[in-house]
């Protein structure tokens, strides 16, 4: 990997990323570029090939500066059914891609959804709350996307006792949320009156 591409990788992963103009020439070179959190997500051997393909494509486009294509790939990854597990981890990457594409409101809203999902996975927020007459109602603290993605009945017992591995993974994602939110806020401040983003040079 030459120094120009190393610099591009640092720019994407850092808060001070302004604009990555480099384009990935082919699949082989694209696969050499790594996002640590994408690697973390793809470490699960049970993931379907379609999910892996979309996540890898999204990471590739993100690193290559093609943020709209990255967002499309991450959205496609989120539509893939996973085996007995909620499909939500691509939301953080989608949020970053949307912000880098200048859609900061959407990116920030996705971050709220993602934080909610992390709270559900750790059992911090339950999917349902009991009323005084023992009825179970949807937890009003959850966003609509969070509830729809995380609160299938088959997942509920999984949230009761999160493993140490799950806690560590969620902690890394929380750190990334902080970085992406700062990135989104930075890009929001660069948005001109006509709605376009003025990238620093």
PDB file of C-alpha atoms in Angstrom:
ATOM      1  CA  UNK A   1       0.000   0.000   0.000  1.00  0.00           C
ATOM      2  CA  UNK A   2       1.599   3.323  -1.076  1.00  0.00           C
ATOM      3  CA  UNK A   3       1.803   6.378   1.146  1.00  0.00           C
ATOM      4  CA  UNK A   4      -1.060   8.151  -0.626  1.00  0.00           C
ATOM      5  CA  UNK A   5      -3.431   5.299   0.205  1.00  0.00           C
ATOM      6  CA  UNK A   6      -2.123   5.094   3.761  1.00  0.00           C
ATOM      7  CA  UNK A   7      -2.905   8.783   4.129  1.00  0.00           C
ATOM      8  CA  UNK A   8      -6.390   8.201   2.698  1.00  0.00           C
ATOM      9  CA  UNK A   9      -7.027   5.432   5.216  1.00  0.00           C
ATOM     10  CA  UNK A  10      -5.991   7.656   8.108  1.00  0.00           C
ATOM     11  CA  UNK A  11      -8.272  10.422   6.862  1.00  0.00           C
ATOM     12  CA  UNK A  12     -11.308   8.155   6.733  1.00  0.00           C
ATOM     13  CA  UNK A  13     -10.781   6.717  10.190  1.00  0.00           C
ATOM     14  CA  UNK A  14      -9.874  10.030  11.871  1.00  0.00           C
ATOM     15  CA  UNK A  15     -12.235  12.738  13.032  1.00  0.00           C
ATOM     16  CA  UNK A  16     -10.505  15.256  10.845  1.00  0.00           C
ATOM     17  CA  UNK A  17     -11.431  13.538   7.618  1.00  0.00           C
ATOM     18  CA  UNK A  18     -12.363  16.224   5.126  1.00  0.00           C
ATOM     19  CA  UNK A  19     -12.642  14.680   1.707  1.00  0.00           C
ATOM     20  CA  UNK A  20     -11.149  11.544   0.248  1.00  0.00           C
ATOM     21  CA  UNK A  21     -10.754  11.858  -3.491  1.00  0.00           C
ATOM     22  CA  UNK A  22      -8.912   8.597  -4.050  1.00  0.00           C
ATOM     23  CA  UNK A  23     -10.766   5.905  -5.995  1.00  0.00           C
ATOM     24  CA  UNK A  24     -10.191   2.204  -5.491  1.00  0.00           C
ATOM     25  CA  UNK A  25      -9.004   0.757  -8.782  1.00  0.00           C
ATOM     26  CA  UNK A  26     -10.160  -2.839  -8.449  1.00  0.00           C
ATOM     27  CA  UNK A  27     -11.478  -5.455  -6.024  1.00  0.00           C
ATOM     28  CA  UNK A  28      -8.045  -6.784  -5.134  1.00  0.00           C
ATOM     29  CA  UNK A  29      -6.736  -3.401  -4.045  1.00  0.00           C
ATOM     30  CA  UNK A  30     -10.020  -2.670  -2.310  1.00  0.00           C
ATOM     31  CA  UNK A  31      -9.766  -5.842  -0.240  1.00  0.00           C
ATOM     32  CA  UNK A  32      -6.359  -4.724   1.018  1.00  0.00           C
ATOM     33  CA  UNK A  33      -7.951  -1.732   2.739  1.00  0.00           C
ATOM     34  CA  UNK A  34      -9.271  -2.429   6.221  1.00  0.00           C
ATOM     35  CA  UNK A  35     -11.685  -0.799   8.630  1.00  0.00           C
ATOM     36  CA  UNK A  36     -11.119  -2.266  12.079  1.00  0.00           C
ATOM     37  CA  UNK A  37     -14.798  -2.193  13.023  1.00  0.00           C
ATOM     38  CA  UNK A  38     -15.869  -3.753   9.754  1.00  0.00           C
ATOM     39  CA  UNK A  39     -13.385  -6.513  10.496  1.00  0.00           C
ATOM     40  CA  UNK A  40     -14.897  -6.857  13.966  1.00  0.00           C
ATOM     41  CA  UNK A  41     -18.393  -7.263  12.537  1.00  0.00           C
ATOM     42  CA  UNK A  42     -17.239  -9.776   9.922  1.00  0.00           C
ATOM     43  CA  UNK A  43     -15.377 -11.900  12.500  1.00  0.00           C
ATOM     44  CA  UNK A  44     -18.583 -13.876  13.101  1.00  0.00           C
ATOM     45  CA  UNK A  45     -18.204 -17.092  11.052  1.00  0.00           C
ATOM     46  CA  UNK A  46     -21.979 -17.553  10.843  1.00  0.00           C
ATOM     47  CA  UNK A  47     -22.626 -14.469   8.743  1.00  0.00           C
ATOM     48  CA  UNK A  48     -24.201 -15.150   5.325  1.00  0.00           C
ATOM     49  CA  UNK A  49     -22.023 -14.488   2.250  1.00  0.00           C
ATOM     50  CA  UNK A  50     -24.396 -11.784   0.997  1.00  0.00           C
ATOM     51  CA  UNK A  51     -23.984  -9.812   4.228  1.00  0.00           C
ATOM     52  CA  UNK A  52     -20.204 -10.129   4.066  1.00  0.00           C
ATOM     53  CA  UNK A  53     -20.158  -8.992   0.458  1.00  0.00           C
ATOM     54  CA  UNK A  54     -22.225  -5.873   1.139  1.00  0.00           C
ATOM     55  CA  UNK A  55     -20.214  -4.964   4.254  1.00  0.00           C
ATOM     56  CA  UNK A  56     -16.917  -5.383   2.429  1.00  0.00           C
ATOM     57  CA  UNK A  57     -18.222  -3.332  -0.504  1.00  0.00           C
ATOM     58  CA  UNK A  58     -19.401  -0.606   1.870  1.00  0.00           C
ATOM     59  CA  UNK A  59     -16.034  -0.457   3.598  1.00  0.00           C
ATOM     60  CA  UNK A  60     -14.311  -0.328   0.233  1.00  0.00           C
ATOM     61  CA  UNK A  61     -16.470   2.534  -1.024  1.00  0.00           C
ATOM     62  CA  UNK A  62     -16.063   4.392   2.264  1.00  0.00           C
ATOM     63  CA  UNK A  63     -12.298   4.206   2.022  1.00  0.00           C
ATOM     64  CA  UNK A  64     -12.404   5.135  -1.652  1.00  0.00           C
ATOM     65  CA  UNK A  65     -14.425   8.278  -0.990  1.00  0.00           C
ATOM     66  CA  UNK A  66     -17.584   7.050  -2.742  1.00  0.00           C
ATOM     67  CA  UNK A  67     -19.873   7.752   0.187  1.00  0.00           C
ATOM     68  CA  UNK A  68     -23.225   7.414  -1.610  1.00  0.00           C
ATOM     69  CA  UNK A  69     -22.261   3.948  -2.851  1.00  0.00           C
ATOM     70  CA  UNK A  70     -21.029   3.065   0.642  1.00  0.00           C
ATOM     71  CA  UNK A  71     -24.409   4.028   2.098  1.00  0.00           C
ATOM     72  CA  UNK A  72     -26.228   1.887  -0.480  1.00  0.00           C
ATOM     73  CA  UNK A  73     -24.037  -1.110   0.358  1.00  0.00           C
ATOM     74  CA  UNK A  74     -24.563  -0.754   4.114  1.00  0.00           C
ATOM     75  CA  UNK A  75     -28.319  -0.390   3.616  1.00  0.00           C
ATOM     76  CA  UNK A  76     -28.260  -3.591   1.569  1.00  0.00           C
ATOM     77  CA  UNK A  77     -26.315  -5.319   4.353  1.00  0.00           C
ATOM     78  CA  UNK A  78     -28.996  -4.278   6.840  1.00  0.00           C
ATOM     79  CA  UNK A  79     -31.652  -5.963   4.690  1.00  0.00           C
ATOM     80  CA  UNK A  80     -29.930  -9.355   4.859  1.00  0.00           C
ATOM     81  CA  UNK A  81     -31.454 -11.867   7.298  1.00  0.00           C
ATOM     82  CA  UNK A  82     -29.036 -13.088   9.960  1.00  0.00           C
ATOM     83  CA  UNK A  83     -29.346 -16.374  11.802  1.00  0.00           C
ATOM     84  CA  UNK A  84     -31.172 -15.777  15.106  1.00  0.00           C
ATOM     85  CA  UNK A  85     -29.536 -12.393  15.603  1.00  0.00           C
ATOM     86  CA  UNK A  86     -30.653  -8.807  15.047  1.00  0.00           C
ATOM     87  CA  UNK A  87     -29.032  -7.168  12.048  1.00  0.00           C
ATOM     88  CA  UNK A  88     -28.037  -3.720  13.279  1.00  0.00           C
ATOM     89  CA  UNK A  89     -24.257  -3.282  13.382  1.00  0.00           C
ATOM     90  CA  UNK A  90     -24.047  -1.783   9.884  1.00  0.00           C
ATOM     91  CA  UNK A  91     -26.076   1.199  11.130  1.00  0.00           C
ATOM     92  CA  UNK A  92     -22.960   2.898  12.524  1.00  0.00           C
ATOM     93  CA  UNK A  93     -21.222   2.614   9.149  1.00  0.00           C
ATOM     94  CA  UNK A  94     -24.335   3.846   7.368  1.00  0.00           C
ATOM     95  CA  UNK A  95     -24.439   6.850   9.690  1.00  0.00           C
ATOM     96  CA  UNK A  96     -20.821   7.683   8.882  1.00  0.00           C
ATOM     97  CA  UNK A  97     -21.402   7.312   5.150  1.00  0.00           C
ATOM     98  CA  UNK A  98     -24.466   9.568   5.261  1.00  0.00           C
ATOM     99  CA  UNK A  99     -22.583  12.267   7.144  1.00  0.00           C
ATOM    100  CA  UNK A 100     -19.614  12.086   4.783  1.00  0.00           C
ATOM    101  CA  UNK A 101     -22.062  12.414   1.881  1.00  0.00           C
ATOM    102  CA  UNK A 102     -23.347  15.639   3.450  1.00  0.00           C
ATOM    103  CA  UNK A 103     -26.579  14.127   4.836  1.00  0.00           C
ATOM    104  CA  UNK A 104     -25.727  15.046   8.411  1.00  0.00           C
ATOM    105  CA  UNK A 105     -29.298  15.127   9.748  1.00  0.00           C
ATOM    106  CA  UNK A 106     -29.839  11.580   8.559  1.00  0.00           C
ATOM    107  CA  UNK A 107     -26.476  10.491   9.929  1.00  0.00           C
ATOM    108  CA  UNK A 108     -27.157  11.960  13.369  1.00  0.00           C
ATOM    109  CA  UNK A 109     -30.609  10.387  13.475  1.00  0.00           C
ATOM    110  CA  UNK A 110     -29.093   6.998  12.644  1.00  0.00           C
ATOM    111  CA  UNK A 111     -26.636   7.436  15.497  1.00  0.00           C
ATOM    112  CA  UNK A 112     -29.551   7.833  17.920  1.00  0.00           C
ATOM    113  CA  UNK A 113     -31.065   4.630  16.542  1.00  0.00           C
ATOM    114  CA  UNK A 114     -27.732   2.850  16.901  1.00  0.00           C
ATOM    115  CA  UNK A 115     -27.201   3.968  20.497  1.00  0.00           C
ATOM    116  CA  UNK A 116     -30.674   2.700  21.302  1.00  0.00           C
ATOM    117  CA  UNK A 117     -29.796  -0.659  19.742  1.00  0.00           C
ATOM    118  CA  UNK A 118     -26.640  -0.911  21.837  1.00  0.00           C
ATOM    119  CA  UNK A 119     -28.694  -0.216  24.971  1.00  0.00           C
ATOM    120  CA  UNK A 120     -31.102  -3.004  24.050  1.00  0.00           C
ATOM    121  CA  UNK A 121     -28.330  -5.494  23.344  1.00  0.00           C
ATOM    122  CA  UNK A 122     -26.805  -4.888  26.779  1.00  0.00           C
ATOM    123  CA  UNK A 123     -30.180  -5.039  28.513  1.00  0.00           C
ATOM    124  CA  UNK A 124     -29.940  -1.383  29.550  1.00  0.00           C
ATOM    125  CA  UNK A 125     -33.255  -0.721  27.846  1.00  0.00           C
ATOM    126  CA  UNK A 126     -35.888  -3.492  27.652  1.00  0.00           C
ATOM    127  CA  UNK A 127     -37.998  -3.906  24.552  1.00  0.00           C
ATOM    128  CA  UNK A 128     -41.187  -3.997  26.618  1.00  0.00           C
ATOM    129  CA  UNK A 129     -42.291  -2.486  29.915  1.00  0.00           C
ATOM    130  CA  UNK A 130     -45.006  -3.787  32.215  1.00  0.00           C
ATOM    131  CA  UNK A 131     -48.036  -1.717  33.122  1.00  0.00           C
ATOM    132  CA  UNK A 132     -49.713  -1.700  36.537  1.00  0.00           C
ATOM    133  CA  UNK A 133     -52.087  -4.426  35.329  1.00  0.00           C
ATOM    134  CA  UNK A 134     -49.196  -6.623  34.114  1.00  0.00           C
ATOM    135  CA  UNK A 135     -49.653  -5.881  30.411  1.00  0.00           C
ATOM    136  CA  UNK A 136     -46.497  -5.563  28.343  1.00  0.00           C
ATOM    137  CA  UNK A 137     -46.184  -2.471  26.184  1.00  0.00           C
ATOM    138  CA  UNK A 138     -43.490  -1.287  23.834  1.00  0.00           C
ATOM    139  CA  UNK A 139     -40.800   0.672  25.666  1.00  0.00           C
ATOM    140  CA  UNK A 140     -41.448   4.332  24.714  1.00  0.00           C
ATOM    141  CA  UNK A 141     -37.748   5.126  25.156  1.00  0.00           C
ATOM    142  CA  UNK A 142     -36.864   3.102  22.059  1.00  0.00           C
ATOM    143  CA  UNK A 143     -36.788   4.679  18.621  1.00  0.00           C
ATOM    144  CA  UNK A 144     -39.006   3.105  15.975  1.00  0.00           C
ATOM    145  CA  UNK A 145     -36.052   1.690  14.039  1.00  0.00           C
ATOM    146  CA  UNK A 146     -34.494   0.367  17.232  1.00  0.00           C
ATOM    147  CA  UNK A 147     -37.671  -1.446  18.261  1.00  0.00           C
ATOM    148  CA  UNK A 148     -38.333  -2.884  14.806  1.00  0.00           C
ATOM    149  CA  UNK A 149     -34.800  -4.237  14.420  1.00  0.00           C
ATOM    150  CA  UNK A 150     -34.054  -5.412  17.952  1.00  0.00           C
ATOM    151  CA  UNK A 151     -37.294  -6.553  19.517  1.00  0.00           C
ATOM    152  CA  UNK A 152     -38.274  -9.777  17.818  1.00  0.00           C
ATOM    153  CA  UNK A 153     -39.358 -12.306  20.434  1.00  0.00           C
ATOM    154  CA  UNK A 154     -36.559 -14.698  19.448  1.00  0.00           C
ATOM    155  CA  UNK A 155     -33.923 -12.168  20.574  1.00  0.00           C
ATOM    156  CA  UNK A 156     -35.298 -11.171  23.982  1.00  0.00           C
ATOM    157  CA  UNK A 157     -33.652 -13.886  26.075  1.00  0.00           C
ATOM    158  CA  UNK A 158     -30.311 -13.096  24.433  1.00  0.00           C
ATOM    159  CA  UNK A 159     -30.308  -9.594  25.929  1.00  0.00           C
ATOM    160  CA  UNK A 160     -30.792 -10.777  29.520  1.00  0.00           C
ATOM    161  CA  UNK A 161     -27.208 -11.937  30.079  1.00  0.00           C
ATOM    162  CA  UNK A 162     -24.755 -10.289  27.675  1.00  0.00           C
ATOM    163  CA  UNK A 163     -21.377 -11.991  27.491  1.00  0.00           C
ATOM    164  CA  UNK A 164     -18.079 -10.275  28.161  1.00  0.00           C
ATOM    165  CA  UNK A 165     -17.363 -10.416  24.449  1.00  0.00           C
ATOM    166  CA  UNK A 166     -20.634  -8.627  23.754  1.00  0.00           C
ATOM    167  CA  UNK A 167     -19.846  -5.951  26.338  1.00  0.00           C
ATOM    168  CA  UNK A 168     -16.421  -5.351  24.840  1.00  0.00           C
ATOM    169  CA  UNK A 169     -17.832  -5.161  21.325  1.00  0.00           C
ATOM    170  CA  UNK A 170     -20.542  -2.726  22.412  1.00  0.00           C
ATOM    171  CA  UNK A 171     -17.913  -0.616  24.191  1.00  0.00           C
ATOM    172  CA  UNK A 172     -15.952  -0.299  20.947  1.00  0.00           C
ATOM    173  CA  UNK A 173     -19.091   0.698  19.113  1.00  0.00           C
ATOM    174  CA  UNK A 174     -19.882   3.348  21.758  1.00  0.00           C
ATOM    175  CA  UNK A 175     -16.429   4.826  21.224  1.00  0.00           C
ATOM    176  CA  UNK A 176     -17.091   4.900  17.491  1.00  0.00           C
ATOM    177  CA  UNK A 177     -20.450   6.624  18.041  1.00  0.00           C
ATOM    178  CA  UNK A 178     -18.640   9.499  19.767  1.00  0.00           C
ATOM    179  CA  UNK A 179     -16.218   9.837  16.853  1.00  0.00           C
ATOM    180  CA  UNK A 180     -18.906   9.671  14.193  1.00  0.00           C
ATOM    181  CA  UNK A 181     -21.103  12.189  16.022  1.00  0.00           C
ATOM    182  CA  UNK A 182     -18.203  14.637  16.169  1.00  0.00           C
ATOM    183  CA  UNK A 183     -17.545  13.986  12.493  1.00  0.00           C
ATOM    184  CA  UNK A 184     -21.201  14.610  11.627  1.00  0.00           C
ATOM    185  CA  UNK A 185     -21.248  17.815  13.668  1.00  0.00           C
ATOM    186  CA  UNK A 186     -18.089  18.963  11.943  1.00  0.00           C
ATOM    187  CA  UNK A 187     -19.588  18.321   8.522  1.00  0.00           C
ATOM    188  CA  UNK A 188     -22.841  20.009   9.522  1.00  0.00           C
ATOM    189  CA  UNK A 189     -20.880  23.161  10.312  1.00  0.00           C
ATOM    190  CA  UNK A 190     -19.391  23.038   6.806  1.00  0.00           C
ATOM    191  CA  UNK A 191     -22.768  22.923   5.092  1.00  0.00           C
ATOM    192  CA  UNK A 192     -23.409  26.008   3.013  1.00  0.00           C
ATOM    193  CA  UNK A 193     -26.719  27.869   2.787  1.00  0.00           C
ATOM    194  CA  UNK A 194     -27.708  26.013  -0.386  1.00  0.00           C
ATOM    195  CA  UNK A 195     -27.348  22.657   1.309  1.00  0.00           C
ATOM    196  CA  UNK A 196     -24.068  21.559  -0.230  1.00  0.00           C
ATOM    197  CA  UNK A 197     -21.022  20.679   1.799  1.00  0.00           C
ATOM    198  CA  UNK A 198     -17.923  22.795   1.394  1.00  0.00           C
ATOM    199  CA  UNK A 199     -14.993  20.470   1.967  1.00  0.00           C
ATOM    200  CA  UNK A 200     -11.780  21.972   3.374  1.00  0.00           C
ATOM    201  CA  UNK A 201      -8.899  21.975   0.943  1.00  0.00           C
TER     202      UNK A 201
END
